[in-house]
Short mmCIF file of C-alpha atoms in Angstrom, two decimals:
data_model
loop_
_atom_site.label_atom_id
_atom_site.label_comp_id
_atom_site.label_asym_id
_atom_site.label_seq_id
_atom_site.Cartn_x
_atom_site.Cartn_y
_atom_site.Cartn_z
CA UNK A 1 129.28 65.13 41.90
CA UNK A 2 128.20 66.38 45.54
CA UNK A 3 124.58 66.69 45.92
CA UNK A 4 123.63 69.17 48.14
CA UNK A 5 120.38 71.38 49.12
CA UNK A 6 121.26 74.82 47.44
CA UNK A 7 124.90 75.27 48.36
CA UNK A 8 125.90 74.68 44.81
CA UNK A 9 124.00 75.18 41.14
CA UNK A 10 123.25 72.53 39.21
CA UNK A 11 126.05 70.50 37.66
CA UNK A 12 128.45 72.14 40.13
CA UNK A 13 130.23 70.13 42.70
CA UNK A 14 130.34 71.84 46.25
CA UNK A 15 132.69 73.52 48.05
CA UNK A 16 133.97 72.35 51.71
CA UNK A 17 132.69 75.43 53.13
CA UNK A 18 129.42 76.51 52.21
CA UNK A 19 127.02 79.80 52.69
CA UNK A 20 125.90 80.75 56.18
CA UNK A 21 122.29 79.86 55.35
CA UNK A 22 122.66 77.17 53.65
CA UNK A 23 124.67 75.50 56.81
CA UNK A 24 122.36 76.60 59.31
CA UNK A 25 119.63 75.33 57.59
CA UNK A 26 121.42 71.85 57.21
CA UNK A 27 121.94 72.14 60.96
CA UNK A 28 118.44 72.76 61.78
CA UNK A 29 117.77 69.89 59.68
CA UNK A 30 119.95 68.08 61.85
CA UNK A 31 118.35 68.99 65.00
CA UNK A 32 115.25 68.17 63.85
CA UNK A 33 116.02 64.80 63.00
CA UNK A 34 118.07 64.17 66.51
CA UNK A 35 115.08 65.82 68.97
CA UNK A 36 112.90 62.86 68.54
CA UNK A 37 115.60 59.84 68.75
CA UNK A 38 117.17 61.69 72.16
CA UNK A 39 113.75 61.89 73.43
CA UNK A 40 113.11 58.68 72.87
CA UNK A 41 116.50 57.35 74.08
CA UNK A 42 115.85 59.83 77.09
CA UNK A 43 112.63 58.03 78.15
CA UNK A 44 113.88 54.48 77.78
CA UNK A 45 116.43 54.90 80.67
CA UNK A 46 114.07 54.32 83.36
CA UNK A 47 113.65 50.51 81.67
CA UNK A 48 117.72 50.34 82.33
CA UNK A 49 117.06 50.59 86.08
CA UNK A 50 116.82 47.74 88.33
CA UNK A 51 113.50 47.22 90.21
CA UNK A 52 113.50 47.69 93.60
CA UNK A 53 113.43 44.42 95.67
CA UNK A 54 109.91 44.28 97.97
CA UNK A 55 112.25 42.86 100.65
CA UNK A 56 115.96 44.00 100.15
CA UNK A 57 118.25 42.79 102.80
CA UNK A 58 119.48 45.45 105.77
CA UNK A 59 123.19 45.51 104.17
CA UNK A 60 121.98 45.66 100.41
CA UNK A 61 120.69 48.40 97.98
CA UNK A 62 117.28 48.52 96.24
CA UNK A 63 116.58 49.42 93.06
CA UNK A 64 115.11 52.68 91.95
CA UNK A 65 111.90 53.71 93.22
CA UNK A 66 108.88 54.37 90.99
CA UNK A 67 108.44 57.74 92.26
CA UNK A 68 111.79 59.03 91.18
CA UNK A 69 111.35 57.08 87.71
CA UNK A 70 108.09 59.23 87.44
CA UNK A 71 109.89 62.28 88.34
CA UNK A 72 112.83 61.63 85.94
CA UNK A 73 110.16 60.82 82.83
CA UNK A 74 108.31 64.25 83.83
CA UNK A 75 111.69 66.22 84.25
CA UNK A 76 112.77 64.89 80.47
CA UNK A 77 109.16 65.15 79.39
CA UNK A 78 109.28 68.97 80.12
CA UNK A 79 112.59 69.60 78.41
CA UNK A 80 111.68 67.96 75.26
CA UNK A 81 108.88 70.35 75.48
CA UNK A 82 111.15 73.50 76.19
CA UNK A 83 113.79 72.00 73.54
CA UNK A 84 111.04 71.89 71.08
CA UNK A 85 109.74 75.46 71.58
CA UNK A 86 113.36 76.79 71.79
CA UNK A 87 113.79 74.98 68.31
CA UNK A 88 110.70 76.57 66.76
CA UNK A 89 111.67 79.78 67.83
CA UNK A 90 115.08 79.50 66.08
CA UNK A 91 113.68 78.52 63.12
CA UNK A 92 111.47 81.45 62.94
CA UNK A 93 114.50 83.65 63.83
CA UNK A 94 116.46 82.05 61.28
CA UNK A 95 113.93 81.99 58.57
CA UNK A 96 113.16 85.36 58.09
CA UNK A 97 117.16 85.56 57.47
CA UNK A 98 116.71 82.96 54.92
CA UNK A 99 113.76 85.40 53.28
CA UNK A 100 115.60 88.37 53.31
CA UNK A 101 113.28 89.92 55.98
CA UNK A 102 110.04 87.61 55.96
CA UNK A 103 106.96 88.28 54.67
CA UNK A 104 105.82 91.61 54.19
CA UNK A 105 103.25 93.33 56.99
CA UNK A 106 99.55 93.06 56.77
CA UNK A 107 97.56 96.11 57.62
CA UNK A 108 98.15 98.79 54.24
CA UNK A 109 101.75 98.94 54.40
CA UNK A 110 101.91 97.64 50.67
CA UNK A 111 103.96 99.79 48.03
#
C-alpha cells in the first residue's frame, strides 16, 4: 500500500499522478520543512569565512571583515522574512481553492 495524504481512498494504492490540490498541498509542506533548514544553513555561512588577520602582510589577502559578515546576515534575515511572507500569501491563496472558495463572508450574506 502507498500511504498518502488524501490522494487515494482507504485501502487503495495511489496512482503516480495525483490531484492538483493534493500535489500543491504536498509541495507547500515541503517548503514549510525546507525553509527553516535553508535559513539555518545560510546563517551558518559566515562561520566558514576565514578570520581577518589583524596584521596582514602587504602581498597577502586578509579574511572577511566583520562588517561584510553583518551585512550578509542582515540580508539573509530580510530574505527569510520575505520568503516567509510569500509562503504565507501562497498558503492563503491556495487554501481558498482547497476549501472551494474559503469561509463564507460575514455580515449578513447568509442564505
